[in-house]
Amino acid sequence: MKPFQYLLSIVFLFAGISCGMRNSENSEVNPIYETIISLPDFDADSAYFFVAKQLSFGPRVPGTKAHEQTAKWLEQTISAFADVVIVQPFSARIWNGQTRHGKNIIASFYPEKQSRILLGAHWDSRPNADHDPNPDNWEKPVPGANDGASGVGVLLEIARQLSINRPNVGIDIVFFDLEDYGTPEFADVSAKRNPDTWALGAQYWSQNPHKPNYRANYGILLDMVGAANPRFAKELISMHFASDIVNKVWKTAQTLGFGYAFVNERGGEILDDHYYVNKLARIPMINIIHYDRQTGTGFFPHWHTVSDDLSVIDKNTLRIVGQTVLAQIYQE
Ligand code: AHN
Ligand code: ZN
């Protein structure tokens, strides 16, 4: 894996000089007119490998051996890239009153820097494929290739890039656990009334950050960022708490040529890890999440089915999301 670099040149053209740059004798361009930002090249093959590796353990359902093995591998892998890694164990009550044990995994880069960006994704997979067209599959786990592993895969590749190229800001990557243990569709109505059964790891971290008084300028959550034909509309909880960040990140994506996916449209209101980070930790965090009204569920076609496996992953989708987040980080 070569640390490819390319230059993103943003040339500010001012009225009056826009037609005057062809003069060969007087060809020195005033450097203030040209900002050159060196932008690392996101490696989608590397991100894809990280997604495939997560799936190789089996569904990362809390309480299973696959979950335990994945936690170990995640900690090991990100430790090779980060300055500090903290594993945060916690217990949480799930929708039916039972207890589950989870682990948030937090990796910090340049921990001495005051100015910080928080990146997140959930690493657990859902125990119930309750949106599968076949009811026999509702009690089966979701492989969670797009729903979970895609965001983690993109962030692991970003972690690798951060170990090679030093940004101006500090970065914290949080892999949230127990995002996807929310009340299943087949539960009775009274159980479904409690919205706080989702994002249990993010709820815990937001009330117990890995560092006391932890602050970040803003956060970006990645959820379902690996399926084909991606459509990232501006999610409404993100717009409520951090519209300036949403608009900034979408503009970055559009500048890179990814406007076909990062559309200037309002999405749904999606209760996800970022909601609790905004509400409880009071850190403005946005969610980049595949949202598509056409599919019925609002999400990608295989959402919460047994078919959310490696075959749904599109390397180009991983690339455009990863490159967008990298561009945002290295512009700060
Ligand atoms: C709800 O369905 C309430 N929230 C979706 C959050 C989610 C589930 N993200 C991935 N899986
Ligand atoms: Zn899910």
Tab-separated table of C-alpha atoms and ligand atoms in Angstrom:
chain	number	residue	atom	x	y	z
A	1	MET	CA	0.000	0.000	0.000
A	2	LYS	CA	1.736	3.114	-1.167
A	3	PRO	CA	1.112	6.434	0.488
A	4	PHE	CA	0.042	8.117	-2.721
A	5	GLN	CA	-0.332	11.820	-2.581
A	6	TYR	CA	-2.000	14.161	-4.885
A	7	LEU	CA	-2.470	17.838	-4.829
A	8	LEU	CA	-5.785	19.469	-4.471
A	9	SER	CA	-5.343	22.933	-5.761
A	10	ILE	CA	-7.872	25.488	-4.921
A	11	VAL	CA	-7.242	28.508	-7.023
A	12	PHE	CA	-8.981	31.642	-6.015
A	13	LEU	CA	-9.664	33.697	-9.084
A	14	PHE	CA	-10.264	37.315	-8.497
A	15	ALA	CA	-12.052	39.655	-10.836
A	16	GLY	CA	-9.481	41.399	-13.008
A	17	ILE	CA	-6.767	38.751	-12.811
A	18	SER	CA	-8.772	35.894	-14.244
A	19	CYS	CA	-7.605	36.681	-17.767
A	20	GLY	CA	-4.134	37.905	-16.889
A	21	MET	CA	-2.268	34.730	-15.975
A	22	ARG	CA	-1.001	33.934	-19.463
A	23	ASN	CA	1.751	36.552	-19.342
A	24	SER	CA	5.030	34.616	-19.501
A	25	GLU	CA	7.394	37.388	-18.356
A	26	ASN	CA	5.282	38.334	-15.453
A	27	SER	CA	4.298	34.759	-14.668
A	28	GLU	CA	4.860	34.620	-10.941
A	29	VAL	CA	1.516	33.926	-9.346
A	30	ASN	CA	1.167	35.575	-6.003
A	31	PRO	CA	1.121	32.637	-3.582
A	32	ILE	CA	-1.796	34.035	-1.632
A	33	TYR	CA	-3.977	33.394	-4.677
A	34	GLU	CA	-3.230	29.717	-4.595
A	35	THR	CA	-3.710	27.458	-1.622
A	36	ILE	CA	-2.262	24.024	-2.170
A	37	ILE	CA	-3.411	21.382	0.239
A	38	SER	CA	-1.700	18.050	0.086
A	39	LEU	CA	-4.395	15.436	0.351
A	40	PRO	CA	-3.633	11.757	0.989
A	41	ASP	CA	-5.184	9.257	-1.387
A	42	PHE	CA	-7.760	7.064	0.360
A	43	ASP	CA	-7.100	3.422	-0.505
A	44	ALA	CA	-10.427	1.652	-1.090
A	45	ASP	CA	-8.751	-1.770	-1.412
A	46	SER	CA	-7.382	-1.349	2.072
A	47	ALA	CA	-10.798	-0.292	3.437
A	48	TYR	CA	-12.424	-3.254	1.665
A	49	PHE	CA	-9.914	-5.617	3.264
A	50	PHE	CA	-10.840	-4.220	6.697
A	51	VAL	CA	-14.543	-4.799	5.954
A	52	ALA	CA	-13.934	-8.372	4.760
A	53	LYS	CA	-11.808	-9.123	7.823
A	54	GLN	CA	-14.613	-8.046	10.173
A	55	LEU	CA	-17.070	-10.299	8.349
A	56	SER	CA	-14.691	-13.244	8.582
A	57	PHE	CA	-15.339	-13.477	12.335
A	58	GLY	CA	-19.076	-13.997	11.765
A	59	PRO	CA	-21.860	-11.637	12.902
A	60	ARG	CA	-20.504	-9.341	15.652
A	61	VAL	CA	-23.466	-9.852	17.942
A	62	PRO	CA	-22.768	-8.851	21.568
A	63	GLY	CA	-22.416	-11.935	23.741
A	64	THR	CA	-20.959	-14.143	20.993
A	65	LYS	CA	-17.432	-15.399	20.371
A	66	ALA	CA	-17.300	-13.507	17.056
A	67	HIS	CA	-18.008	-10.269	18.923
A	68	GLU	CA	-15.205	-10.975	21.376
A	69	GLN	CA	-12.715	-11.908	18.647
A	70	THR	CA	-13.578	-8.833	16.605
A	71	ALA	CA	-13.032	-6.566	19.613
A	72	LYS	CA	-9.570	-8.055	20.065
A	73	TRP	CA	-8.722	-7.645	16.388
A	74	LEU	CA	-10.030	-4.058	16.257
A	75	GLU	CA	-7.987	-3.066	19.286
A	76	GLN	CA	-4.874	-4.717	17.883
A	77	THR	CA	-5.278	-3.302	14.405
A	78	ILE	CA	-5.952	0.293	15.357
A	79	SER	CA	-3.169	0.196	17.972
A	80	ALA	CA	-0.687	-0.117	15.101
A	81	PHE	CA	-1.863	3.274	13.772
A	82	ALA	CA	-2.944	5.368	16.777
A	83	ASP	CA	-1.034	7.067	19.597
A	84	VAL	CA	-3.388	5.902	22.346
A	85	VAL	CA	-6.135	3.263	22.359
A	86	ILE	CA	-8.673	2.937	25.151
A	87	VAL	CA	-11.130	0.068	25.423
A	88	GLN	CA	-14.176	1.064	27.396
A	89	PRO	CA	-16.233	-1.861	28.732
A	90	PHE	CA	-19.823	-1.259	29.856
A	91	SER	CA	-23.057	-3.064	30.610
A	92	ALA	CA	-26.379	-2.003	29.217
A	93	ARG	CA	-29.963	-3.074	29.473
A	94	ILE	CA	-31.481	-4.112	26.163
A	95	TRP	CA	-35.111	-3.727	25.036
A	96	ASN	CA	-36.379	-6.842	26.857
A	97	GLY	CA	-34.717	-6.005	30.176
A	98	GLN	CA	-31.758	-8.359	29.737
A	99	THR	CA	-28.191	-7.182	30.216
A	100	ARG	CA	-25.509	-7.152	27.527
A	101	HIS	CA	-21.823	-6.335	27.816
A	102	GLY	CA	-20.263	-4.039	25.288
A	103	LYS	CA	-16.929	-2.419	24.475
A	104	ASN	CA	-16.426	1.006	22.945
A	105	ILE	CA	-12.987	1.238	21.363
A	106	ILE	CA	-11.441	4.704	21.240
A	107	ALA	CA	-8.259	5.567	19.323
A	108	SER	CA	-6.591	8.966	19.654
A	109	PHE	CA	-4.167	10.616	17.255
A	110	TYR	CA	-2.031	13.533	18.442
A	111	PRO	CA	-3.666	13.563	21.897
A	112	GLU	CA	-1.754	16.738	22.819
A	113	LYS	CA	-3.669	18.842	20.302
A	114	GLN	CA	-6.502	20.974	21.657
A	115	SER	CA	-8.350	21.298	18.375
A	116	ARG	CA	-9.946	17.921	17.671
A	117	ILE	CA	-12.300	16.099	15.327
A	118	LEU	CA	-14.285	13.073	16.440
A	119	LEU	CA	-15.014	10.235	13.995
A	120	GLY	CA	-17.319	7.344	14.750
A	121	ALA	CA	-18.983	4.176	13.477
A	122	HIS	CA	-20.661	1.232	15.196
A	123	TRP	CA	-18.864	-2.103	15.110
A	124	ASP	CA	-21.573	-4.462	16.397
A	125	SER	CA	-24.015	-6.275	14.165
A	126	ARG	CA	-27.722	-6.687	14.698
A	127	PRO	CA	-28.942	-9.913	16.353
A	128	ASN	CA	-32.221	-9.934	14.419
A	129	ALA	CA	-32.677	-9.702	10.663
A	130	ASP	CA	-36.159	-8.353	11.358
A	131	HIS	CA	-36.584	-6.692	7.974
A	132	ASP	CA	-35.815	-9.854	6.047
A	133	PRO	CA	-38.576	-10.745	3.574
A	134	ASN	CA	-38.506	-14.292	4.982
A	135	PRO	CA	-39.872	-14.422	8.582
A	136	ASP	CA	-37.743	-17.549	9.221
A	137	ASN	CA	-34.747	-15.221	9.218
A	138	TRP	CA	-36.012	-12.732	11.784
A	139	GLU	CA	-34.256	-14.484	14.650
A	140	LYS	CA	-31.031	-14.805	12.661
A	141	PRO	CA	-28.237	-12.225	12.954
A	142	VAL	CA	-27.426	-9.634	10.287
A	143	PRO	CA	-23.931	-10.122	8.792
A	144	GLY	CA	-23.636	-6.350	8.917
A	145	ALA	CA	-21.336	-5.705	5.971
A	146	ASN	CA	-22.818	-2.326	5.174
A	147	ASP	CA	-24.590	-1.877	8.502
A	148	GLY	CA	-21.588	-1.573	10.708
A	149	ALA	CA	-18.483	-2.974	9.023
A	150	SER	CA	-18.396	-0.395	6.195
A	151	GLY	CA	-18.005	2.595	8.525
A	152	VAL	CA	-15.407	0.804	10.640
A	153	GLY	CA	-13.497	-0.244	7.499
A	154	VAL	CA	-13.390	3.334	6.222
A	155	LEU	CA	-12.235	4.591	9.623
A	156	LEU	CA	-9.490	1.955	9.890
A	157	GLU	CA	-8.126	3.084	6.526
A	158	ILE	CA	-8.329	6.708	7.718
A	159	ALA	CA	-6.424	5.625	10.843
A	160	ARG	CA	-3.726	4.135	8.616
A	161	GLN	CA	-3.516	7.400	6.665
A	162	LEU	CA	-3.263	9.378	9.907
A	163	SER	CA	-0.247	7.298	10.899
A	164	ILE	CA	1.488	8.367	7.673
A	165	ASN	CA	0.419	11.992	7.201
A	166	ARG	CA	0.171	14.397	10.114
A	167	PRO	CA	-2.925	16.632	10.055
A	168	ASN	CA	-3.210	20.036	11.804
A	169	VAL	CA	-5.889	18.760	14.167
A	170	GLY	CA	-6.052	15.909	16.643
A	171	ILE	CA	-8.410	13.040	15.817
A	172	ASP	CA	-10.367	10.630	17.967
A	173	ILE	CA	-11.959	7.578	16.390
A	174	VAL	CA	-14.674	5.843	18.393
A	175	PHE	CA	-15.975	2.417	17.459
A	176	PHE	CA	-19.321	2.317	19.249
A	177	ASP	CA	-20.693	-0.996	20.434
A	178	LEU	CA	-24.328	-2.070	20.866
A	179	GLU	CA	-25.765	0.388	18.369
A	180	ASP	CA	-27.941	-2.177	16.681
A	181	TYR	CA	-29.655	-4.034	19.541
A	182	GLY	CA	-32.775	-1.863	19.264
A	183	THR	CA	-36.253	-3.301	19.815
A	184	PRO	CA	-37.078	-5.751	17.000
A	185	GLU	CA	-40.027	-5.172	14.714
A	186	PHE	CA	-41.662	-8.390	15.934
A	187	ALA	CA	-41.760	-7.220	19.584
A	188	ASP	CA	-45.052	-5.998	20.972
A	189	VAL	CA	-46.028	-2.366	20.649
A	190	SER	CA	-45.251	-1.326	24.210
A	191	ALA	CA	-41.616	-2.476	23.838
A	192	LYS	CA	-41.310	-0.550	20.613
A	193	ARG	CA	-42.306	2.702	22.266
A	194	ASN	CA	-38.897	3.176	23.907
A	195	PRO	CA	-36.534	4.844	21.411
A	196	ASP	CA	-33.539	4.636	23.751
A	197	THR	CA	-32.914	0.951	22.988
A	198	TRP	CA	-30.630	1.915	20.081
A	199	ALA	CA	-27.076	3.262	20.265
A	200	LEU	CA	-26.382	1.900	23.758
A	201	GLY	CA	-22.602	2.254	23.391
A	202	ALA	CA	-22.905	5.855	22.214
A	203	GLN	CA	-25.237	6.597	25.116
A	204	TYR	CA	-22.648	5.203	27.532
A	205	TRP	CA	-19.684	7.009	25.946
A	206	SER	CA	-21.587	10.315	25.783
A	207	GLN	CA	-22.155	10.133	29.532
A	208	ASN	CA	-18.727	8.625	30.267
A	209	PRO	CA	-16.270	9.970	27.704
A	210	HIS	CA	-12.862	8.258	27.582
A	211	LYS	CA	-11.311	11.460	28.949
A	212	PRO	CA	-12.963	13.722	31.529
A	213	ASN	CA	-14.236	16.950	29.943
A	214	TYR	CA	-13.498	15.595	26.487
A	215	ARG	CA	-14.242	18.140	23.738
A	216	ALA	CA	-14.103	18.055	19.957
A	217	ASN	CA	-14.839	20.855	17.488
A	218	TYR	CA	-17.256	18.530	15.752
A	219	GLY	CA	-17.875	14.887	14.903
A	220	ILE	CA	-18.655	12.782	11.842
A	221	LEU	CA	-20.465	9.458	12.163
A	222	LEU	CA	-20.332	6.925	9.316
A	223	ASP	CA	-23.204	4.453	9.042
A	224	MET	CA	-23.919	2.319	5.972
A	225	VAL	CA	-21.297	3.895	3.762
A	226	GLY	CA	-20.430	0.927	1.547
A	227	ALA	CA	-23.393	-0.103	-0.630
A	228	ALA	CA	-23.728	0.496	-4.361
A	229	ASN	CA	-25.716	3.488	-5.645
A	230	PRO	CA	-25.205	5.451	-2.452
A	231	ARG	CA	-27.436	8.355	-1.635
A	232	PHE	CA	-26.316	10.538	1.241
A	233	ALA	CA	-29.060	13.049	1.902
A	234	LYS	CA	-28.625	15.659	4.633
A	235	GLU	CA	-29.898	13.768	7.670
A	236	LEU	CA	-32.272	15.844	9.809
A	237	ILE	CA	-30.870	15.303	13.321
A	238	SER	CA	-27.491	16.352	11.909
A	239	MET	CA	-29.161	19.393	10.343
A	240	HIS	CA	-30.817	20.262	13.631
A	241	PHE	CA	-27.626	20.173	15.715
A	242	ALA	CA	-24.879	20.923	13.184
A	243	SER	CA	-26.156	22.195	9.837
A	244	ASP	CA	-22.958	24.201	9.249
A	245	ILE	CA	-20.873	21.005	9.499
A	246	VAL	CA	-23.244	19.097	7.205
A	247	ASN	CA	-23.060	21.835	4.581
A	248	LYS	CA	-19.270	22.067	4.879
A	249	VAL	CA	-18.741	18.317	4.467
A	250	TRP	CA	-21.232	18.062	1.590
A	251	LYS	CA	-19.470	20.951	-0.161
A	252	THR	CA	-16.129	19.170	0.266
A	253	ALA	CA	-17.623	16.000	-1.269
A	254	GLN	CA	-19.110	17.970	-4.154
A	255	THR	CA	-15.765	19.716	-4.810
A	256	LEU	CA	-14.176	16.274	-5.117
A	257	GLY	CA	-16.807	15.282	-7.699
A	258	PHE	CA	-19.035	13.180	-5.452
A	259	GLY	CA	-22.157	15.325	-5.747
A	260	TYR	CA	-23.934	12.381	-7.369
A	261	ALA	CA	-24.010	10.739	-3.914
A	262	PHE	CA	-23.760	13.710	-1.543
A	263	VAL	CA	-26.995	15.310	-2.666
A	264	ASN	CA	-28.362	18.669	-1.546
A	265	GLU	CA	-31.569	17.153	-0.261
A	266	ARG	CA	-33.039	16.730	3.169
A	267	GLY	CA	-33.030	13.127	4.361
A	268	GLY	CA	-34.900	11.429	7.175
A	269	GLU	CA	-34.612	11.921	10.908
A	270	ILE	CA	-32.470	8.964	11.887
A	271	LEU	CA	-31.945	8.025	15.489
A	272	ASP	CA	-28.345	6.893	15.569
A	273	ASP	CA	-25.164	7.195	17.672
A	274	HIS	CA	-24.755	10.869	16.735
A	275	TYR	CA	-28.082	11.787	18.379
A	276	TYR	CA	-26.718	10.919	21.841
A	277	VAL	CA	-23.342	12.522	21.164
A	278	ASN	CA	-25.206	15.740	20.313
A	279	LYS	CA	-27.748	15.488	23.117
A	280	LEU	CA	-25.710	14.046	25.988
A	281	ALA	CA	-22.082	14.957	25.226
A	282	ARG	CA	-23.119	18.199	23.509
A	283	ILE	CA	-20.598	17.731	20.725
A	284	PRO	CA	-22.033	18.671	17.317
A	285	MET	CA	-21.896	15.465	15.299
A	286	ILE	CA	-23.272	14.721	11.853
A	287	ASN	CA	-24.233	11.392	10.306
A	288	ILE	CA	-23.233	10.312	6.822
A	289	ILE	CA	-25.812	7.591	6.224
A	290	HIS	CA	-27.253	5.967	3.135
A	291	TYR	CA	-30.827	7.209	2.932
A	292	ASP	CA	-33.169	6.273	0.145
A	293	ARG	CA	-36.896	6.870	0.262
A	294	GLN	CA	-37.394	4.495	-2.710
A	295	THR	CA	-36.526	1.341	-0.743
A	296	GLY	CA	-39.457	1.312	1.674
A	297	THR	CA	-37.282	1.098	4.793
A	298	GLY	CA	-35.514	4.355	3.902
A	299	PHE	CA	-32.157	2.596	3.968
A	300	PHE	CA	-30.166	0.510	1.477
A	301	PRO	CA	-31.991	-2.503	-0.042
A	302	HIS	CA	-30.548	-5.224	2.265
A	303	TRP	CA	-30.896	-3.295	5.522
A	304	HIS	CA	-31.531	-5.600	8.514
A	305	THR	CA	-31.720	-8.702	6.342
A	306	VAL	CA	-29.464	-11.770	6.228
A	307	SER	CA	-28.257	-10.519	2.823
A	308	ASP	CA	-26.267	-7.570	4.200
A	309	ASP	CA	-23.089	-9.498	3.414
A	310	LEU	CA	-19.806	-8.755	1.649
A	311	SER	CA	-21.507	-8.904	-1.764
A	312	VAL	CA	-23.313	-5.598	-1.082
A	313	ILE	CA	-20.033	-3.722	-0.607
A	314	ASP	CA	-18.964	-1.401	-3.417
A	315	LYS	CA	-15.362	-0.191	-3.230
A	316	ASN	CA	-16.190	3.070	-4.958
A	317	THR	CA	-18.674	3.973	-2.222
A	318	LEU	CA	-16.035	3.301	0.444
A	319	ARG	CA	-13.655	5.477	-1.570
A	320	ILE	CA	-15.862	8.547	-1.982
A	321	VAL	CA	-16.797	8.578	1.697
A	322	GLY	CA	-13.228	7.974	2.865
A	323	GLN	CA	-11.796	10.577	0.497
A	324	THR	CA	-14.370	13.130	1.627
A	325	VAL	CA	-13.580	12.625	5.304
A	326	LEU	CA	-9.821	12.727	4.614
A	327	ALA	CA	-10.228	15.973	2.637
A	328	GLN	CA	-12.200	17.461	5.519
A	329	ILE	CA	-9.573	16.444	8.071
A	330	TYR	CA	-6.584	17.708	6.084
A	331	GLN	CA	-8.309	21.007	5.305
A	332	GLU	CA	-8.678	21.832	8.985
B	1	AHN	C1	-33.587	3.193	13.839
B	1	AHN	O1	-33.959	2.324	13.086
B	1	AHN	C2	-34.409	3.695	14.980
B	1	AHN	N1	-32.416	3.728	13.706
B	1	AHN	C3	-31.518	3.288	12.691
B	1	AHN	C4	-30.162	3.335	13.212
B	1	AHN	C5	-29.392	2.234	12.643
B	1	AHN	C6	-29.705	0.920	12.690
B	1	AHN	N2	-28.271	2.347	12.022
B	1	AHN	C7	-27.875	1.180	11.658
B	1	AHN	N3	-28.736	0.296	12.054
B	2	ZN	ZN	-28.720	-1.591	11.827
